[in-house]
Tab-separated table of C-alpha atoms and ligand atoms in Angstrom:
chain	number	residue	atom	x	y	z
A	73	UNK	CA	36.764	-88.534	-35.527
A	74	UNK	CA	40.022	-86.186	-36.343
A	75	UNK	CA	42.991	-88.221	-36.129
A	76	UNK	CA	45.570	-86.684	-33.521
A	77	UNK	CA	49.118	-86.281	-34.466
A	78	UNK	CA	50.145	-87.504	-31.346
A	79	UNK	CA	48.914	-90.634	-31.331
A	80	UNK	CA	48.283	-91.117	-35.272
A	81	UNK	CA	51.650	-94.124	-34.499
A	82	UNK	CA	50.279	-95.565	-31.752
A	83	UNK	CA	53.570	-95.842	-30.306
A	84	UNK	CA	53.417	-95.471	-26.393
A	85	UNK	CA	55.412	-92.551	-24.393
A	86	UNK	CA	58.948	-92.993	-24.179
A	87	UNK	CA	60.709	-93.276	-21.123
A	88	UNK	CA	61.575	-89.316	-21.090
A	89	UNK	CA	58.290	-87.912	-21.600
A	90	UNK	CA	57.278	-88.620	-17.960
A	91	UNK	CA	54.183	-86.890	-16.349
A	92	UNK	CA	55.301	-83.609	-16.498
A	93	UNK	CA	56.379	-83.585	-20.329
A	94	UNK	CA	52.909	-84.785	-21.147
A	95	UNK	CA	51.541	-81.954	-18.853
A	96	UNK	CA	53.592	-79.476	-20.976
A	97	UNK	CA	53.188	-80.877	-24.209
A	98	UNK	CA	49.370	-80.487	-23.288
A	99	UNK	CA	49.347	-77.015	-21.749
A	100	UNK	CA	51.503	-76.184	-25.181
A	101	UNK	CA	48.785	-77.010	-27.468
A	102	UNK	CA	46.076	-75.497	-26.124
A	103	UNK	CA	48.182	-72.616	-25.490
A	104	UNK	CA	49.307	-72.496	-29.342
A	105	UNK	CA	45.975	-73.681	-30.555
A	106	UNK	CA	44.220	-70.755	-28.632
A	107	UNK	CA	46.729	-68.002	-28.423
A	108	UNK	CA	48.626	-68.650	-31.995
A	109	UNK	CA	46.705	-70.164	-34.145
A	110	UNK	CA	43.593	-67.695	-34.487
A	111	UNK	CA	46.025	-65.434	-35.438
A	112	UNK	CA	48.384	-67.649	-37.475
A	113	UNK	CA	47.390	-66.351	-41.161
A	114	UNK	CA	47.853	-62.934	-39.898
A	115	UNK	CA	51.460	-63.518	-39.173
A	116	UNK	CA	51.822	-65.541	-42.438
A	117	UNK	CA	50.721	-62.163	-44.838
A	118	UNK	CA	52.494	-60.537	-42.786
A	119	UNK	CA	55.961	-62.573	-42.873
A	120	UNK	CA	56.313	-61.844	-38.734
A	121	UNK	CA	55.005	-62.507	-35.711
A	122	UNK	CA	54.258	-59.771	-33.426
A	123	UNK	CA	56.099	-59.376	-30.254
A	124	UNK	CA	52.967	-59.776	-27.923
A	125	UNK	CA	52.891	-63.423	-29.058
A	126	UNK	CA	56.118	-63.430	-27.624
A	127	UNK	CA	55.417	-62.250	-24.697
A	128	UNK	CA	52.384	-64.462	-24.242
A	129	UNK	CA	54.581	-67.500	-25.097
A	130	UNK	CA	56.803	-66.662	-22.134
A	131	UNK	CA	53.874	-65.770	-19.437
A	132	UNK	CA	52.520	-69.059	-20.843
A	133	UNK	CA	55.916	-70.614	-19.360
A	134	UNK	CA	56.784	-71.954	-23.063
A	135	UNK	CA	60.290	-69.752	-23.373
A	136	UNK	CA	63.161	-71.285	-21.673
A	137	UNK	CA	61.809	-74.569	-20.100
A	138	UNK	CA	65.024	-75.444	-20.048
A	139	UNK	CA	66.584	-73.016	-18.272
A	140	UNK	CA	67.256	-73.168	-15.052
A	141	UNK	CA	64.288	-71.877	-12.247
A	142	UNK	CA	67.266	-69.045	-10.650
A	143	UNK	CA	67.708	-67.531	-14.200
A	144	UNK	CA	64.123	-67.179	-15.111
A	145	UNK	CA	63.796	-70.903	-16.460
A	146	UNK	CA	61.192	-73.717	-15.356
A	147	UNK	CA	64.150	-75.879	-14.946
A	148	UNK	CA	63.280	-78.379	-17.471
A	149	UNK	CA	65.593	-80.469	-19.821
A	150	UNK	CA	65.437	-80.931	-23.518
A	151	UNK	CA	62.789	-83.456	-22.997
A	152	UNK	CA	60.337	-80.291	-22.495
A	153	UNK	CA	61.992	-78.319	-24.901
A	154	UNK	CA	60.797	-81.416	-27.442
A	155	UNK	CA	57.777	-81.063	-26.081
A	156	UNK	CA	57.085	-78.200	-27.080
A	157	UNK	CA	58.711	-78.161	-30.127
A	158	UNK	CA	56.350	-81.142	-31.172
A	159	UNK	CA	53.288	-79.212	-29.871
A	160	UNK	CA	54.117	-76.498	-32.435
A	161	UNK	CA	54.442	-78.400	-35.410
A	162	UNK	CA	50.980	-80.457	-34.315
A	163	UNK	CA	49.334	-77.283	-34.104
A	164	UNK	CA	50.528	-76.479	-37.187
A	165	UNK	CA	52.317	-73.053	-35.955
A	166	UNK	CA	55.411	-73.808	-37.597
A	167	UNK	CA	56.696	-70.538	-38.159
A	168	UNK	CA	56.891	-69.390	-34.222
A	169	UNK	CA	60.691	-69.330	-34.047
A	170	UNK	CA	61.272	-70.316	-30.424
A	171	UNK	CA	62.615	-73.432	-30.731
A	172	UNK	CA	65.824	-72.286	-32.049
A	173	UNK	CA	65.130	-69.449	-28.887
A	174	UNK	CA	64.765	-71.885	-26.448
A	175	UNK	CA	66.809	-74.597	-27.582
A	176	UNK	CA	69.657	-73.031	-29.501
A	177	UNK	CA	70.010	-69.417	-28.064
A	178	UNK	CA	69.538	-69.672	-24.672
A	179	UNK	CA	71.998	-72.493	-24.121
A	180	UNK	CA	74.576	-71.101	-25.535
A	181	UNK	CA	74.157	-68.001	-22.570
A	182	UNK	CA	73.599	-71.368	-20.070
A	183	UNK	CA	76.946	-73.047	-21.138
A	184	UNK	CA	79.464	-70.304	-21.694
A	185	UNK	CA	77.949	-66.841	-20.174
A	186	UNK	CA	79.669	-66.024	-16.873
A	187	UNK	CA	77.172	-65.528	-13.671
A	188	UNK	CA	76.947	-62.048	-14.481
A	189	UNK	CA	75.556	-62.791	-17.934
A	190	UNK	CA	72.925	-65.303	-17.177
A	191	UNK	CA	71.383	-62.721	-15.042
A	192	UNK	CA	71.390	-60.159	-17.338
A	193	UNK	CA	70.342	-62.216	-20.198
A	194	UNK	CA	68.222	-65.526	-19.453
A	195	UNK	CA	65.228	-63.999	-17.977
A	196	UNK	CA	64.716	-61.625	-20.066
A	197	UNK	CA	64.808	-64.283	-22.751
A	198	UNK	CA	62.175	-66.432	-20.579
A	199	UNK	CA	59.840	-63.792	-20.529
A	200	UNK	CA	59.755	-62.090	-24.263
A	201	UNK	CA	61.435	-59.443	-23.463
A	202	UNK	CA	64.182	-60.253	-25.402
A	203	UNK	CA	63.785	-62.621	-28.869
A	204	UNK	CA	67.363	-64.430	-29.593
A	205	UNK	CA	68.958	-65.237	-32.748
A	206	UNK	CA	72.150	-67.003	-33.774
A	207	UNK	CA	74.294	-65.286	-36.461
A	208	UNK	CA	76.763	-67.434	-38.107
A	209	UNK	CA	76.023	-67.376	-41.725
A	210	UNK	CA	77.535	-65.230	-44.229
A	211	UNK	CA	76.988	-64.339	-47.993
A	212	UNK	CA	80.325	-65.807	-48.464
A	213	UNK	CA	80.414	-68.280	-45.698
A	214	UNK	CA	77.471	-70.922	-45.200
A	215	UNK	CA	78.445	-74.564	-45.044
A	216	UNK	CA	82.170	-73.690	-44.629
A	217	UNK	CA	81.637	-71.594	-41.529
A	218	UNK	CA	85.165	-71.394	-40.812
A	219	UNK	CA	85.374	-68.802	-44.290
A	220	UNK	CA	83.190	-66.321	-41.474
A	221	UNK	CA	84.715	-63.057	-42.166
A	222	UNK	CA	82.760	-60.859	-39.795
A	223	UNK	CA	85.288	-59.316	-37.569
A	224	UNK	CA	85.820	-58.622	-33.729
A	225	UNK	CA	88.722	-56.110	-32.744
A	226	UNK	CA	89.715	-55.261	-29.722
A	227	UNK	CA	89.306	-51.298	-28.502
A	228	UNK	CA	90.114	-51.037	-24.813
A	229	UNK	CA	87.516	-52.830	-22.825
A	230	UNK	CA	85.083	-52.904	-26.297
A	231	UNK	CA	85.168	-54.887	-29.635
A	232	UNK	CA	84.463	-53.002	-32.795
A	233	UNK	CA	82.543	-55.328	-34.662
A	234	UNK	CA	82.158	-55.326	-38.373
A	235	UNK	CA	80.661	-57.641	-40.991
A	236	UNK	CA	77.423	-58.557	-42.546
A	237	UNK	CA	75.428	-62.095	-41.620
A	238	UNK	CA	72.425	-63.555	-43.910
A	239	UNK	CA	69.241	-66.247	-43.543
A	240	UNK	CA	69.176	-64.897	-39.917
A	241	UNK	CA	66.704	-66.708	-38.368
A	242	UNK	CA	64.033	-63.748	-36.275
A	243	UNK	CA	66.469	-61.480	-37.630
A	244	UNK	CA	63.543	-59.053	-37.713
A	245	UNK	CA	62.708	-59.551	-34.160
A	246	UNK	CA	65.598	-60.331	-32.510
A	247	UNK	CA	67.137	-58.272	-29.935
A	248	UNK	CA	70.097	-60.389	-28.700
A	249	UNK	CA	71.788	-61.957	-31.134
A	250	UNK	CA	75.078	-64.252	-31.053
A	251	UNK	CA	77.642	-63.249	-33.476
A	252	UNK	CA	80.328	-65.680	-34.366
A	253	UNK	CA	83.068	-63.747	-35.295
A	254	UNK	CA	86.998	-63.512	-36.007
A	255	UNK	CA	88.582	-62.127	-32.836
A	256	UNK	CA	91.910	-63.449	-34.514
A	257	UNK	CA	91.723	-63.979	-38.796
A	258	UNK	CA	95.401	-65.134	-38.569
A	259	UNK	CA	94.383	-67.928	-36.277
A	260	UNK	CA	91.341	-69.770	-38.579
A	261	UNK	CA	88.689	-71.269	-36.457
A	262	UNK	CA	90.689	-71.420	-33.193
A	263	UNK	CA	90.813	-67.159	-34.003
A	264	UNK	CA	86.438	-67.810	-33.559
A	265	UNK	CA	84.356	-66.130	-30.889
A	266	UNK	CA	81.196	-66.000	-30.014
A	267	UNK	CA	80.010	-62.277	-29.320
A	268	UNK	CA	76.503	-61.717	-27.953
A	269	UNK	CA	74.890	-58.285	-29.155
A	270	UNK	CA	72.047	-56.209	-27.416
A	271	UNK	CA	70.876	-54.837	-30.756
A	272	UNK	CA	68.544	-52.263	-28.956
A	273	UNK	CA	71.796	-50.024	-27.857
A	274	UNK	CA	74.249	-50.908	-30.687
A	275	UNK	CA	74.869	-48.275	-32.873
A	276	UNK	CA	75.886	-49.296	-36.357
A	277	UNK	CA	74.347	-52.346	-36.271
A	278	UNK	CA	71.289	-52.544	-38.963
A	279	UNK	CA	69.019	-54.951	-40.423
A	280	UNK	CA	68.349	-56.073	-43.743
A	281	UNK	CA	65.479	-56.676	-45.852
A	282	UNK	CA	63.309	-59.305	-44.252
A	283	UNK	CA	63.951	-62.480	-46.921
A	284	UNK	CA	61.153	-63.433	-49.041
A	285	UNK	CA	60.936	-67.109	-48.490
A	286	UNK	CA	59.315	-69.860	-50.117
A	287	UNK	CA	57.699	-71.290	-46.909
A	288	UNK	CA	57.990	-70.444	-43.124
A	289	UNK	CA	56.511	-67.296	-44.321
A	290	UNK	CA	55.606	-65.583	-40.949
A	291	UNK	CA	59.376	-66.785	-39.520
A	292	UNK	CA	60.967	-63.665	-40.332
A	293	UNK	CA	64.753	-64.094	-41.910
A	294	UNK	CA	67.087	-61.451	-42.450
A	295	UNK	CA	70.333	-59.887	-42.873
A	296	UNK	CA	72.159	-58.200	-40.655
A	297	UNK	CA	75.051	-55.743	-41.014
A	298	UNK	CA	77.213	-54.613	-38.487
A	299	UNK	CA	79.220	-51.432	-38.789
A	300	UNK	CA	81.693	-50.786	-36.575
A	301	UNK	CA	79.198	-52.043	-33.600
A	302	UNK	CA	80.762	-50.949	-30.120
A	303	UNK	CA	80.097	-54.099	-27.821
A	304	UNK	CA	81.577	-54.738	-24.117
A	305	UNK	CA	84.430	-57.089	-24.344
A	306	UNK	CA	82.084	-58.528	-21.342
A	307	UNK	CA	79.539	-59.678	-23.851
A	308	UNK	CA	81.876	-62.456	-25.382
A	309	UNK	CA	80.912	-65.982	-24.414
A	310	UNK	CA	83.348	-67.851	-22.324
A	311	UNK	CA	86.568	-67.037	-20.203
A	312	UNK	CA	88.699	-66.068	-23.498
A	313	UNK	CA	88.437	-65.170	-27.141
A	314	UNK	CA	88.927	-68.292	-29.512
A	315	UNK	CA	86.672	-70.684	-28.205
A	316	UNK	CA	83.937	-70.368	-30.821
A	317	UNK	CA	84.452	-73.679	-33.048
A	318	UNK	CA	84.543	-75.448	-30.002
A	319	UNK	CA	81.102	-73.914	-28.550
A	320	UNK	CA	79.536	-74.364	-31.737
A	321	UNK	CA	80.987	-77.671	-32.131
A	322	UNK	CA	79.925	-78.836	-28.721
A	323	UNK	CA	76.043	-77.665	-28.984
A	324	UNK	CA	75.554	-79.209	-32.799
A	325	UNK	CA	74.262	-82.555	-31.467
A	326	UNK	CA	71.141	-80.611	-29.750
A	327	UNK	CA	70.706	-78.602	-32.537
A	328	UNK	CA	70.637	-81.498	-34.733
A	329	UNK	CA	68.264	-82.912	-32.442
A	330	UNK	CA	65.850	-80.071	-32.485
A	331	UNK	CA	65.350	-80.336	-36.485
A	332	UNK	CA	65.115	-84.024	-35.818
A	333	UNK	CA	61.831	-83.100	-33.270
A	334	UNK	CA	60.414	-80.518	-36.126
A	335	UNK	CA	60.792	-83.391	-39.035
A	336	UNK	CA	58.815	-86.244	-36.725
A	337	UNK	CA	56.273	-83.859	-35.491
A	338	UNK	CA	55.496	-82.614	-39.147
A	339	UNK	CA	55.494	-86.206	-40.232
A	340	UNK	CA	52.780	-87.375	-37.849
A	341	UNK	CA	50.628	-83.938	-38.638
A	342	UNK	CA	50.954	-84.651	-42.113
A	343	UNK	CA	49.583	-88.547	-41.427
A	344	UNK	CA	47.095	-87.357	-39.334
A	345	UNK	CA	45.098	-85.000	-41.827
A	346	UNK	CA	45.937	-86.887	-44.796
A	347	UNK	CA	44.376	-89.728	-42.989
A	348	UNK	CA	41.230	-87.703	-41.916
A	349	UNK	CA	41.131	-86.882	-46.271
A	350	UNK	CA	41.346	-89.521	-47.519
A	351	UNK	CA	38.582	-91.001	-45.732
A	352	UNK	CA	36.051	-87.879	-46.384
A	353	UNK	CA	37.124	-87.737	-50.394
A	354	UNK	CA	35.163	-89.966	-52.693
A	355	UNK	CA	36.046	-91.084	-56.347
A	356	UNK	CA	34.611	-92.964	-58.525
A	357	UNK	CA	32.060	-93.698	-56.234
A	358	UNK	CA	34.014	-95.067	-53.269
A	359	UNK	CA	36.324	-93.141	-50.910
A	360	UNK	CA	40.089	-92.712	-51.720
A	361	UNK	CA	40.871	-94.862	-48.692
A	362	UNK	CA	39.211	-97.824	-50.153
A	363	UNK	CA	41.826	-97.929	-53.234
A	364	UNK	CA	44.660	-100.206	-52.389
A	365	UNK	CA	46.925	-98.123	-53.440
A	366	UNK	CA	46.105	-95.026	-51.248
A	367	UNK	CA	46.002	-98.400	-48.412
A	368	UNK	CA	49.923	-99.193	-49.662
A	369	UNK	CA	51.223	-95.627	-49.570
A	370	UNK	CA	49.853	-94.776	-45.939
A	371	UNK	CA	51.258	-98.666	-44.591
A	372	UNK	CA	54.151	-97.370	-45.894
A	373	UNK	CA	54.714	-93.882	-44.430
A	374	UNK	CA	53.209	-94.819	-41.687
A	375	UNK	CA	55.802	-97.940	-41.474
A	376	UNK	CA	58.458	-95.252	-42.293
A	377	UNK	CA	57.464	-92.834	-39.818
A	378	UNK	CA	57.742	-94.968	-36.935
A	379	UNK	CA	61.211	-96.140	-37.664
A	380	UNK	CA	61.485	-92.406	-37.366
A	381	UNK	CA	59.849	-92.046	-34.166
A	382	UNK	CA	61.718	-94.706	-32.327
A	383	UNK	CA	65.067	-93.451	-33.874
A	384	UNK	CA	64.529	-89.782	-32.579
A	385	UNK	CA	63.110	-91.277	-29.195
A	386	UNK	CA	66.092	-93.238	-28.656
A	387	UNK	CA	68.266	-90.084	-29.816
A	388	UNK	CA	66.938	-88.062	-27.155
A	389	UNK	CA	67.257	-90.472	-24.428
A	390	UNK	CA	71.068	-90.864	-25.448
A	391	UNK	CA	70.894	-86.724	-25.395
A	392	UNK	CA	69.583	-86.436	-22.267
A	393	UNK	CA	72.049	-88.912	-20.409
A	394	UNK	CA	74.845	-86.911	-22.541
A	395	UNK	CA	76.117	-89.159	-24.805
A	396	UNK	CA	74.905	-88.147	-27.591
A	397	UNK	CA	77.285	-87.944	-30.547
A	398	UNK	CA	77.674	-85.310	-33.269
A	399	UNK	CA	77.604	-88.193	-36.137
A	400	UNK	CA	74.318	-89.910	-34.503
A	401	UNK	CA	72.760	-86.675	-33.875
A	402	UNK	CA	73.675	-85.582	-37.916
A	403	UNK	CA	71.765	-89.001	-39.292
A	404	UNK	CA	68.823	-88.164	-37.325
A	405	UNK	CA	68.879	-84.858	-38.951
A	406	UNK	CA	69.368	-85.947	-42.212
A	407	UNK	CA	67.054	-88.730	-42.453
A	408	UNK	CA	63.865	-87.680	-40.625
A	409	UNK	CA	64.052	-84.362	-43.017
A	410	UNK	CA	64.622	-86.018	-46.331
A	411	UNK	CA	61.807	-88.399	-44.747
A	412	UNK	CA	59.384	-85.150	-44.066
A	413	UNK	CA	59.959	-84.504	-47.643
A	414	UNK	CA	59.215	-87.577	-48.849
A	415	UNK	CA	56.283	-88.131	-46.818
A	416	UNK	CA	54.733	-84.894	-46.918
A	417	UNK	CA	55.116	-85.192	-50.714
A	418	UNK	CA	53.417	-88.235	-51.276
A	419	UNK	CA	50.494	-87.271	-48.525
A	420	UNK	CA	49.459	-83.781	-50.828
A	421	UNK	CA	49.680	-86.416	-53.566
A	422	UNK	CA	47.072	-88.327	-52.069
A	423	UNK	CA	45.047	-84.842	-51.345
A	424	UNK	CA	44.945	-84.613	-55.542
A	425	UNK	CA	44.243	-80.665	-56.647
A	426	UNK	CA	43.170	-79.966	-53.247
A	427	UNK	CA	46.436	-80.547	-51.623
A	428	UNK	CA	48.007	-77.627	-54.060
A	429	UNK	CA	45.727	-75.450	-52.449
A	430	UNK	CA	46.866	-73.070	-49.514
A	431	UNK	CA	43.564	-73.359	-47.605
A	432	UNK	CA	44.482	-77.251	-47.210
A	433	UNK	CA	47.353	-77.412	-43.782
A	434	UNK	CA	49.356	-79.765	-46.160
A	435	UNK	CA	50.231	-77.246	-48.673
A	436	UNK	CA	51.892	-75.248	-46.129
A	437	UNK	CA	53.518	-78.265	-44.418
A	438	UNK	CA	54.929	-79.173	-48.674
A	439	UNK	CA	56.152	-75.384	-48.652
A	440	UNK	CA	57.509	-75.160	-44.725
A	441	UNK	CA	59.326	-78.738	-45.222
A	442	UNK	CA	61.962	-77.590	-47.779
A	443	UNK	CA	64.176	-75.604	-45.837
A	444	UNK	CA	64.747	-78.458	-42.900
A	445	UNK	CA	66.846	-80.652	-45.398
A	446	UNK	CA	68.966	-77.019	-45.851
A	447	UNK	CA	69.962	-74.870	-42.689
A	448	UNK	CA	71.104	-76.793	-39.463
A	449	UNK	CA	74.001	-77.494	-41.922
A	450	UNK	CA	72.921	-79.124	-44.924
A	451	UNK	CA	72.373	-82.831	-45.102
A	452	UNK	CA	75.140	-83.491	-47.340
A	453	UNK	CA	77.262	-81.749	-44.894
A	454	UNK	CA	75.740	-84.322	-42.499
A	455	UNK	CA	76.762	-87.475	-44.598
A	456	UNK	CA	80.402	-85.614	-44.814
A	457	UNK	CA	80.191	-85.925	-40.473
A	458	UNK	CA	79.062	-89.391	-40.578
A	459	UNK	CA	81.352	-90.388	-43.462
A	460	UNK	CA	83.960	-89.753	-41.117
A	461	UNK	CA	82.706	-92.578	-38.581
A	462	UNK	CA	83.473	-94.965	-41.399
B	155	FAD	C1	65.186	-70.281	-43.679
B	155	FAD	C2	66.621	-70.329	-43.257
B	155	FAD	C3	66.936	-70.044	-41.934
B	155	FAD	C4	68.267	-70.034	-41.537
B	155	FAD	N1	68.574	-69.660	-40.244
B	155	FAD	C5	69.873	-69.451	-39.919
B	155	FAD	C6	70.215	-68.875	-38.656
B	155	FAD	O1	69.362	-68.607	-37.807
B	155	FAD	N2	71.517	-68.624	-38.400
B	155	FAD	C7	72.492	-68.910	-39.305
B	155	FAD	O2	73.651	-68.639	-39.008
B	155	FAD	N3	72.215	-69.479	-40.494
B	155	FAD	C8	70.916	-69.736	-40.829
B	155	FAD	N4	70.606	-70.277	-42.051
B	155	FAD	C9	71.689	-70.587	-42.989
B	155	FAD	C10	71.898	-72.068	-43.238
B	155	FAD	O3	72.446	-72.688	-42.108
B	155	FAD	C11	72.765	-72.215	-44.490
B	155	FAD	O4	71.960	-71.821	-45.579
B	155	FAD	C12	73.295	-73.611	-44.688
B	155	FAD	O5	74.230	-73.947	-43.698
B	155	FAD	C13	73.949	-73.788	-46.066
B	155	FAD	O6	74.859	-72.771	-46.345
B	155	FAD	P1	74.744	-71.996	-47.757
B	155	FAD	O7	73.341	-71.539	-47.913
B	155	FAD	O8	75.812	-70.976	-47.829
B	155	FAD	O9	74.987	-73.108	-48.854
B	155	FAD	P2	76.414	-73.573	-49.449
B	155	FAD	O10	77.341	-73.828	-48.354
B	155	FAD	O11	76.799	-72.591	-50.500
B	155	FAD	O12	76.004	-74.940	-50.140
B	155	FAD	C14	75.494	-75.063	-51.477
B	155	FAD	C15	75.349	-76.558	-51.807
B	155	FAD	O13	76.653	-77.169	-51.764
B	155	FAD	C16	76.640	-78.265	-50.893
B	155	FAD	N5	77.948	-78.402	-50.238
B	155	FAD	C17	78.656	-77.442	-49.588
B	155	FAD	N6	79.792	-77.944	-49.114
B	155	FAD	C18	79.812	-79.248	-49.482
B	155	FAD	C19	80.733	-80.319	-49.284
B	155	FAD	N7	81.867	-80.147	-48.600
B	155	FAD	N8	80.427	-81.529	-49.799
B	155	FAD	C20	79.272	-81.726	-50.477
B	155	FAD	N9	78.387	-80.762	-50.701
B	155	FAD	C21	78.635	-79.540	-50.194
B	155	FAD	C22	75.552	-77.957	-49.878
B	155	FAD	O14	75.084	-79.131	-49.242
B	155	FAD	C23	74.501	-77.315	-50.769
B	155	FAD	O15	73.759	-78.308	-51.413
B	155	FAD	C24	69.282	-70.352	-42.460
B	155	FAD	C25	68.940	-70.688	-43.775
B	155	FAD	C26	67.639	-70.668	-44.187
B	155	FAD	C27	67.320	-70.995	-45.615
């Protein structure tokens, strides 16, 4: 029998994934596993998805669960945003960027857009039509975000926007992307704003290369230059210019979160088929279960992992009654990624030759990994946050 990621623990549903998450979480992987995953390696050579899968995803009701039902939204919580962020990584569809859509993007538009701009925006978001992206970044400005350069002036009732952004997650695809930007240099972060662009009429605006990566090939990253963009001074987020560190600030916890529900999904994947392998593979004449020390190493992940599991449970639960802190929400960043690492490691280690091999899912879970412990802010960055709990 194949192990299932889902249950590979044996932990039982928390108190948050109620009857309808479990309905989603379903409906998500059979959607993914149907819809996505036939078409998966395509994407992969290709270093994109195609927009149709978009638009599938948001018939399919997996863009904006969380968004409320008046703006397009099934009126979820991030409990179904998890959901389906788990489902994806199960699948094994790891490259499908709309968790940082659903759960990044379109909050921001939910939290800070006037009336005006939820209309405009969120439903077109829910249904494909348009693919978000988040553009803080810089070549010059990556950890230290408040060294952004990118700047916003003010031309009558438009900013002129100019400034270049890199590792822009669906930079390829993305139609509406959020800009953070200087509207005020002399100010420092409190001179920060958050500028939402509708790339399809903004002249001067351009994109880069898409980035050769060493994993998450079909998630396409790019760089994207702005010169002298015209945009609405009705397309900044929130009543006035200068509230960007604080937006930012004030959505890092579910952000955090979301890499959090990536790590523990990829974790249980990676148990799952390395489980499945090492009970099919024979050497010297008994099967690479049988060998204590394969026996050891999976008593220990699997120990590991549901630490993991219980942590990030508990983390959402605090999320969703809204208490949960930035420094919490950084250790369960940091530790369930260095723990993918580490256990995805020592899983293609138990796969021998065979796991170096892309045809084998944990070769591409050992390349896709990586990056988590990186963007998100990096964990050191996350140790400086919780350092200052101390
Ligand atoms: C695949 C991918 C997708 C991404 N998607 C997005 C996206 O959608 N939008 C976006 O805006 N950005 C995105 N990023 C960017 C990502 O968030 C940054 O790469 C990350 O924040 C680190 O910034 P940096 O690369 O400039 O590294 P640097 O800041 O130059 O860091 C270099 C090293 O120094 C360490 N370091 C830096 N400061 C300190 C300190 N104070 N103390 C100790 N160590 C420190 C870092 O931890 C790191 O190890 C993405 C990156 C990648 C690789």
């Amino acid at each position: 029998m194949t192990s299932n990621p889902q249950s590979v623990l044996g932990l039982s549903r928390p108190e948050w994934a109620g009857e309808d998450v479990a309905m989603l979480y379903d409906m998500a992987s059979r959607f993914l596993t149907e819809e996505i995953a036939p078409h998966y390696e395509a994407f992969e050579k290709a270093e994109i998805f195609d927009r149709a899968s978009w638009e599938k995803a948001g018939a399919a009701g997996l863009l904006c669960a969380s968004m409320p039902e008046e703006h397009g939204g099934a009126g979820g919580t991030y409990a179904h945003e998890s959901a389906i962020i788990e489902a994806i990584s199960h699948v094994g569809v790891d490259g499908f960027g709309i968790a940082l859509h659903n759960a990044i993007v379109a909050p921001y538009i939910l939290h800070y857009g006037s009336e005006e701009q939820k209309q405009r925006w969120l439903p077109k978001l829910a249904s494909g039509e348009l693919i978000g992206a988040i553009a803080m970044t810089e070549p010059g400005a990556g950890s230290d975000l408040q060294g952004v350069k990118t700047r916003a002036e003010k031309d009558g009732n438009h900013y002129r926007l100019n400034g270049s952004k890199t590792f822009i997650t669906n930079g390829q695809l993305a139609n509406l992307v959020i800009v953070v930007a200087k509207t005020d240099p002399s100010q420092g972060a409190k001179g920060t704003s958050l500028i939402v662009v509708e790339t399809d009429e903004a002249e001067g605006f351009e994109r880069g290369r898409n980035l050769d990566k060493i994993g998450l090939k079909s998630n396409d990253t790019s760089e994207l230059f702005f010169n002298d963009v015209r945009v609405p001074t009705a397309n900044l987020l929130g009543h006035e210019e200068g509230q960007g560190f604080v937006q930012l600030m004030q959505q890092l916890p579910q952000e955090r979160l979301l890499i959090g529900a990536q790590a523990i999904a990829m974790i249980e994947r990676a148990l799952a088929v390395t489980i499945d392998y090492v009970k099919e593979r024979k050497a010297f004449g008994q099967k690479v279960i049988d060998f204590q020390n394969t026996q050891f190493k999976l008593a220990e992940l699997k120990t590991e992992a549901t630490v993991g599991r219980v942590f990030y449970n508990d983390c959402v639960a605090r999320h969703l009654a809204g208490n949960l802190d930035t420094a919490t929400a950084s250790m369960v960043k940091y530790w369930l990624t260095d723990l993918q690492c580490k256990v995805v490691d020592e899983c293609l280690q138990l796969h021998g030759g065979y796991g170096y091999m892309n045809e084998y899912p944990i070769a591409r879970m050992y390349r896709d990994a990586r990056v988590q412990r990186i963007y998100g802010g990096t964990n050191e960055i996350m140790k400086l946050v919780i350092a200052r709990t101390l």
